[in-house]
mmCIF file with all atom_site columns, C-alpha atoms in Angstrom:
data_model
loop_
_atom_site.group_PDB
_atom_site.id
_atom_site.type_symbol
_atom_site.label_atom_id
_atom_site.label_alt_id
_atom_site.label_comp_id
_atom_site.label_asym_id
_atom_site.label_entity_id
_atom_site.label_seq_id
_atom_site.pdbx_PDB_ins_code
_atom_site.Cartn_x
_atom_site.Cartn_y
_atom_site.Cartn_z
_atom_site.occupancy
_atom_site.B_iso_or_equiv
_atom_site.pdbx_formal_charge
_atom_site.auth_seq_id
_atom_site.auth_comp_id
_atom_site.auth_asym_id
_atom_site.auth_atom_id
_atom_site.pdbx_PDB_model_num
ATOM 1   C CA . MET A 1 1   ? -13.617 -4.950  17.032  1.00 45.00 ? 1   MET A CA 1
ATOM 2   C CA . GLY A 1 2   ? -12.307 -7.453  19.526  1.00 47.00 ? 2   GLY A CA 1
ATOM 3   C CA . GLU A 1 3   ? -8.786  -8.149  20.706  1.00 51.00 ? 3   GLU A CA 1
ATOM 4   C CA . GLU A 1 4   ? -8.188  -10.654 17.961  1.00 52.00 ? 4   GLU A CA 1
ATOM 5   C CA . THR A 1 5   ? -5.701  -9.806  15.273  1.00 53.00 ? 5   THR A CA 1
ATOM 6   C CA . ASP A 1 6   ? -6.446  -12.950 13.175  1.00 68.00 ? 6   ASP A CA 1
ATOM 7   C CA . ASP A 1 7   ? -8.243  -10.854 10.585  1.00 87.00 ? 7   ASP A CA 1
ATOM 8   C CA . LYS A 1 8   ? -4.966  -9.188  9.537   1.00 93.00 ? 8   LYS A CA 1
ATOM 9   C CA . ARG A 1 9   ? -3.561  -10.495 6.289   1.00 96.00 ? 9   ARG A CA 1
ATOM 10  C CA . ASN A 1 10  ? 0.000   -10.171 4.938   1.00 97.00 ? 10  ASN A CA 1
ATOM 11  C CA . PHE A 1 11  ? 0.755   -8.916  1.467   1.00 98.00 ? 11  PHE A CA 1
ATOM 12  C CA . ALA A 1 12  ? 4.210   -9.185  -0.049  1.00 97.00 ? 12  ALA A CA 1
ATOM 13  C CA . LEU A 1 13  ? 5.436   -6.413  -2.434  1.00 97.00 ? 13  LEU A CA 1
ATOM 14  C CA . ARG A 1 14  ? 6.500   -8.433  -5.581  1.00 96.00 ? 14  ARG A CA 1
ATOM 15  C CA . GLU A 1 15  ? 9.170   -7.011  -7.864  1.00 93.00 ? 15  GLU A CA 1
ATOM 16  C CA . ALA A 1 16  ? 9.195   -7.714  -11.651 1.00 89.00 ? 16  ALA A CA 1
ATOM 17  C CA . SER A 1 17  ? 11.935  -10.284 -10.968 1.00 93.00 ? 17  SER A CA 1
ATOM 18  C CA . GLY A 1 18  ? 9.553   -12.251 -8.692  1.00 91.00 ? 18  GLY A CA 1
ATOM 19  C CA . GLU A 1 19  ? 11.485  -11.247 -5.637  1.00 95.00 ? 19  GLU A CA 1
ATOM 20  C CA . GLU A 1 20  ? 9.296   -10.243 -2.666  1.00 95.00 ? 20  GLU A CA 1
ATOM 21  C CA . THR A 1 21  ? 10.999  -7.314  -0.914  1.00 93.00 ? 21  THR A CA 1
ATOM 22  C CA . SER A 1 22  ? 8.612   -6.067  1.771   1.00 96.00 ? 22  SER A CA 1
ATOM 23  C CA . VAL A 1 23  ? 5.489   -7.152  3.643   1.00 97.00 ? 23  VAL A CA 1
ATOM 24  C CA . PHE A 1 24  ? 2.520   -4.974  4.357   1.00 98.00 ? 24  PHE A CA 1
ATOM 25  C CA . THR A 1 25  ? -0.358  -5.921  6.661   1.00 96.00 ? 25  THR A CA 1
ATOM 26  C CA . GLY A 1 26  ? -4.022  -5.102  6.262   1.00 96.00 ? 26  GLY A CA 1
ATOM 27  C CA . LYS A 1 27  ? -7.518  -6.528  6.760   1.00 96.00 ? 27  LYS A CA 1
ATOM 28  C CA . ILE A 1 28  ? -8.157  -5.888  3.032   1.00 96.00 ? 28  ILE A CA 1
ATOM 29  C CA . PRO A 1 29  ? -5.705  -5.630  0.062   1.00 97.00 ? 29  PRO A CA 1
ATOM 30  C CA . ARG A 1 30  ? -6.388  -1.842  -0.339  1.00 97.00 ? 30  ARG A CA 1
ATOM 31  C CA . GLN A 1 31  ? -5.246  -1.173  3.254   1.00 97.00 ? 31  GLN A CA 1
ATOM 32  C CA . ALA A 1 32  ? -1.948  -2.890  2.582   1.00 98.00 ? 32  ALA A CA 1
ATOM 33  C CA . ALA A 1 33  ? -1.647  -1.140  -0.821  1.00 98.00 ? 33  ALA A CA 1
ATOM 34  C CA . LEU A 1 34  ? -2.035  2.252   0.759   1.00 98.00 ? 34  LEU A CA 1
ATOM 35  C CA . LYS A 1 35  ? 0.831   1.456   3.119   1.00 97.00 ? 35  LYS A CA 1
ATOM 36  C CA . ALA A 1 36  ? 2.952   0.380   0.170   1.00 97.00 ? 36  ALA A CA 1
ATOM 37  C CA . ALA A 1 37  ? 2.075   3.519   -1.766  1.00 98.00 ? 37  ALA A CA 1
ATOM 38  C CA . ARG A 1 38  ? 3.327   5.721   1.121   1.00 96.00 ? 38  ARG A CA 1
ATOM 39  C CA . LYS A 1 39  ? 6.749   4.267   0.436   1.00 95.00 ? 39  LYS A CA 1
ATOM 40  C CA . LEU A 1 40  ? 6.782   5.765   -3.058  1.00 95.00 ? 40  LEU A CA 1
ATOM 41  C CA . ALA A 1 41  ? 8.733   9.029   -3.708  1.00 95.00 ? 41  ALA A CA 1
ATOM 42  C CA . PRO A 1 42  ? 6.231   11.753  -2.771  1.00 97.00 ? 42  PRO A CA 1
ATOM 43  C CA . SER A 1 43  ? 5.484   14.700  -5.024  1.00 97.00 ? 43  SER A CA 1
ATOM 44  C CA . ASP A 1 44  ? 4.595   18.225  -3.902  1.00 96.00 ? 44  ASP A CA 1
ATOM 45  C CA . SER A 1 45  ? 0.858   17.718  -4.587  1.00 96.00 ? 45  SER A CA 1
ATOM 46  C CA . GLU A 1 46  ? -1.533  14.966  -5.446  1.00 96.00 ? 46  GLU A CA 1
ATOM 47  C CA . GLU A 1 47  ? -2.053  16.459  -8.969  1.00 95.00 ? 47  GLU A CA 1
ATOM 48  C CA . ALA A 1 48  ? 1.742   16.415  -9.662  1.00 96.00 ? 48  ALA A CA 1
ATOM 49  C CA . ALA A 1 49  ? 2.242   12.851  -8.334  1.00 96.00 ? 49  ALA A CA 1
ATOM 50  C CA . SER A 1 50  ? 3.380   10.281  -10.834 1.00 95.00 ? 50  SER A CA 1
ATOM 51  C CA . ARG A 1 51  ? 1.515   6.945   -10.668 1.00 97.00 ? 51  ARG A CA 1
ATOM 52  C CA . GLU A 1 52  ? 3.424   3.785   -10.278 1.00 97.00 ? 52  GLU A CA 1
ATOM 53  C CA . GLU A 1 53  ? 2.159   0.202   -10.706 1.00 97.00 ? 53  GLU A CA 1
ATOM 54  C CA . PHE A 1 54  ? 3.013   -2.298  -8.040  1.00 97.00 ? 54  PHE A CA 1
ATOM 55  C CA . ARG A 1 55  ? 1.921   -5.824  -7.176  1.00 97.00 ? 55  ARG A CA 1
ATOM 56  C CA . LEU A 1 56  ? 1.077   -7.331  -3.796  1.00 98.00 ? 56  LEU A CA 1
ATOM 57  C CA . ARG A 1 57  ? 0.813   -11.122 -3.295  1.00 97.00 ? 57  ARG A CA 1
ATOM 58  C CA . GLU A 1 58  ? -1.434  -12.250 -0.447  1.00 96.00 ? 58  GLU A CA 1
ATOM 59  C CA . ARG A 1 59  ? 0.795   -14.546 1.626   1.00 95.00 ? 59  ARG A CA 1
ATOM 60  C CA . GLY A 1 60  ? -0.478  -18.138 1.578   1.00 94.00 ? 60  GLY A CA 1
ATOM 61  C CA . THR A 1 61  ? -2.156  -17.674 -1.853  1.00 94.00 ? 61  THR A CA 1
ATOM 62  C CA . HIS A 1 62  ? -1.335  -17.361 -5.415  1.00 94.00 ? 62  HIS A CA 1
ATOM 63  C CA . LYS A 1 63  ? -3.339  -14.102 -5.763  1.00 95.00 ? 63  LYS A CA 1
ATOM 64  C CA . LEU A 1 64  ? -1.488  -11.103 -7.087  1.00 96.00 ? 64  LEU A CA 1
ATOM 65  C CA . HIS A 1 65  ? -3.276  -7.806  -6.437  1.00 98.00 ? 65  HIS A CA 1
ATOM 66  C CA . ILE A 1 66  ? -2.261  -5.131  -8.961  1.00 98.00 ? 66  ILE A CA 1
ATOM 67  C CA . TYR A 1 67  ? -2.429  -1.501  -7.937  1.00 98.00 ? 67  TYR A CA 1
ATOM 68  C CA . GLU A 1 68  ? -1.492  1.927   -9.291  1.00 98.00 ? 68  GLU A CA 1
ATOM 69  C CA . GLY A 1 69  ? -0.383  4.094   -6.503  1.00 98.00 ? 69  GLY A CA 1
ATOM 70  C CA . TRP A 1 70  ? 0.838   7.715   -5.929  1.00 98.00 ? 70  TRP A CA 1
ATOM 71  C CA . ALA A 1 71  ? 2.084   9.657   -2.983  1.00 98.00 ? 71  ALA A CA 1
ATOM 72  C CA . TRP A 1 72  ? 2.369   13.344  -2.150  1.00 98.00 ? 72  TRP A CA 1
ATOM 73  C CA . ARG A 1 73  ? 3.460   15.607  0.710   1.00 97.00 ? 73  ARG A CA 1
ATOM 74  C CA . GLU A 1 74  ? 0.922   17.671  2.556   1.00 96.00 ? 74  GLU A CA 1
ATOM 75  C CA . ASP A 1 75  ? 1.026   20.017  5.571   1.00 95.00 ? 75  ASP A CA 1
ATOM 76  C CA . ALA A 1 76  ? 0.108   18.177  8.791   1.00 94.00 ? 76  ALA A CA 1
ATOM 77  C CA . PRO A 1 77  ? -3.368  19.015  10.149  1.00 92.00 ? 77  PRO A CA 1
ATOM 78  C CA . GLU A 1 78  ? -3.592  22.072  12.499  1.00 92.00 ? 78  GLU A CA 1
ATOM 79  C CA . ASP A 1 79  ? -4.589  19.795  15.420  1.00 95.00 ? 79  ASP A CA 1
ATOM 80  C CA . SER A 1 80  ? -1.822  17.264  14.884  1.00 93.00 ? 80  SER A CA 1
ATOM 81  C CA . PRO A 1 81  ? 0.204   16.149  17.933  1.00 95.00 ? 81  PRO A CA 1
ATOM 82  C CA . GLU A 1 82  ? 3.510   17.747  18.695  1.00 94.00 ? 82  GLU A CA 1
ATOM 83  C CA . TRP A 1 83  ? 5.505   14.706  17.658  1.00 96.00 ? 83  TRP A CA 1
ATOM 84  C CA . MET A 1 84  ? 4.116   14.734  14.160  1.00 94.00 ? 84  MET A CA 1
ATOM 85  C CA . PRO A 1 85  ? 6.388   16.419  11.485  1.00 95.00 ? 85  PRO A CA 1
ATOM 86  C CA . GLU A 1 86  ? 5.144   19.565  9.770   1.00 94.00 ? 86  GLU A CA 1
ATOM 87  C CA . THR A 1 87  ? 4.650   17.698  6.533   1.00 95.00 ? 87  THR A CA 1
ATOM 88  C CA . VAL A 1 88  ? 3.194   14.170  6.150   1.00 95.00 ? 88  VAL A CA 1
ATOM 89  C CA . THR A 1 89  ? 3.079   11.749  3.184   1.00 96.00 ? 89  THR A CA 1
ATOM 90  C CA . GLU A 1 90  ? -0.351  10.996  1.861   1.00 97.00 ? 90  GLU A CA 1
ATOM 91  C CA . ALA A 1 91  ? -1.147  8.298   -0.682  1.00 98.00 ? 91  ALA A CA 1
ATOM 92  C CA . ASN A 1 92  ? -3.915  6.927   -2.805  1.00 98.00 ? 92  ASN A CA 1
ATOM 93  C CA . VAL A 1 93  ? -4.329  3.776   -4.916  1.00 98.00 ? 93  VAL A CA 1
ATOM 94  C CA . SER A 1 94  ? -6.443  2.409   -7.731  1.00 98.00 ? 94  SER A CA 1
ATOM 95  C CA . LYS A 1 95  ? -6.917  -1.267  -8.109  1.00 98.00 ? 95  LYS A CA 1
ATOM 96  C CA . GLU A 1 96  ? -6.009  -2.445  -11.620 1.00 98.00 ? 96  GLU A CA 1
ATOM 97  C CA . GLY A 1 97  ? -6.886  -6.107  -11.208 1.00 97.00 ? 97  GLY A CA 1
ATOM 98  C CA . ILE A 1 98  ? -5.917  -9.556  -9.832  1.00 97.00 ? 98  ILE A CA 1
ATOM 99  C CA . GLU A 1 99  ? -3.673  -12.161 -11.444 1.00 95.00 ? 99  GLU A CA 1
ATOM 100 C CA . HIS A 1 100 ? -3.235  -15.734 -10.368 1.00 95.00 ? 100 HIS A CA 1
ATOM 101 C CA . LEU A 1 101 ? 0.333   -16.985 -10.219 1.00 91.00 ? 101 LEU A CA 1
ATOM 102 C CA . GLU A 1 102 ? 1.029   -20.467 -11.659 1.00 85.00 ? 102 GLU A CA 1
ATOM 103 C CA . GLU A 1 103 ? 3.673   -21.176 -9.083  1.00 72.00 ? 103 GLU A CA 1
ATOM 104 C CA . LEU A 1 104 ? 5.700   -19.291 -6.437  1.00 61.00 ? 104 LEU A CA 1
#
């Protein structure tokens, strides 16, 4: 782990219309997908969370990573810093596949 940040990749959240509305950064697609999933409306528990499909296009490529994601609220850990809220949003994702776009 050096000081280089070149290994970060950008993934654009792609709507059904083809519009790209947000960009999430990660070394691997799953890391960016977890960040995107935390933006979903959180449920009270992981079991109650509804799953939503979303697509991330890796910037500079025609690869579309398809994920199912869900988010939920959880109490912050006992040893959390004072600035952290009492409840935090957790998320998980499941990779559904990859599509290749014909054109952008």
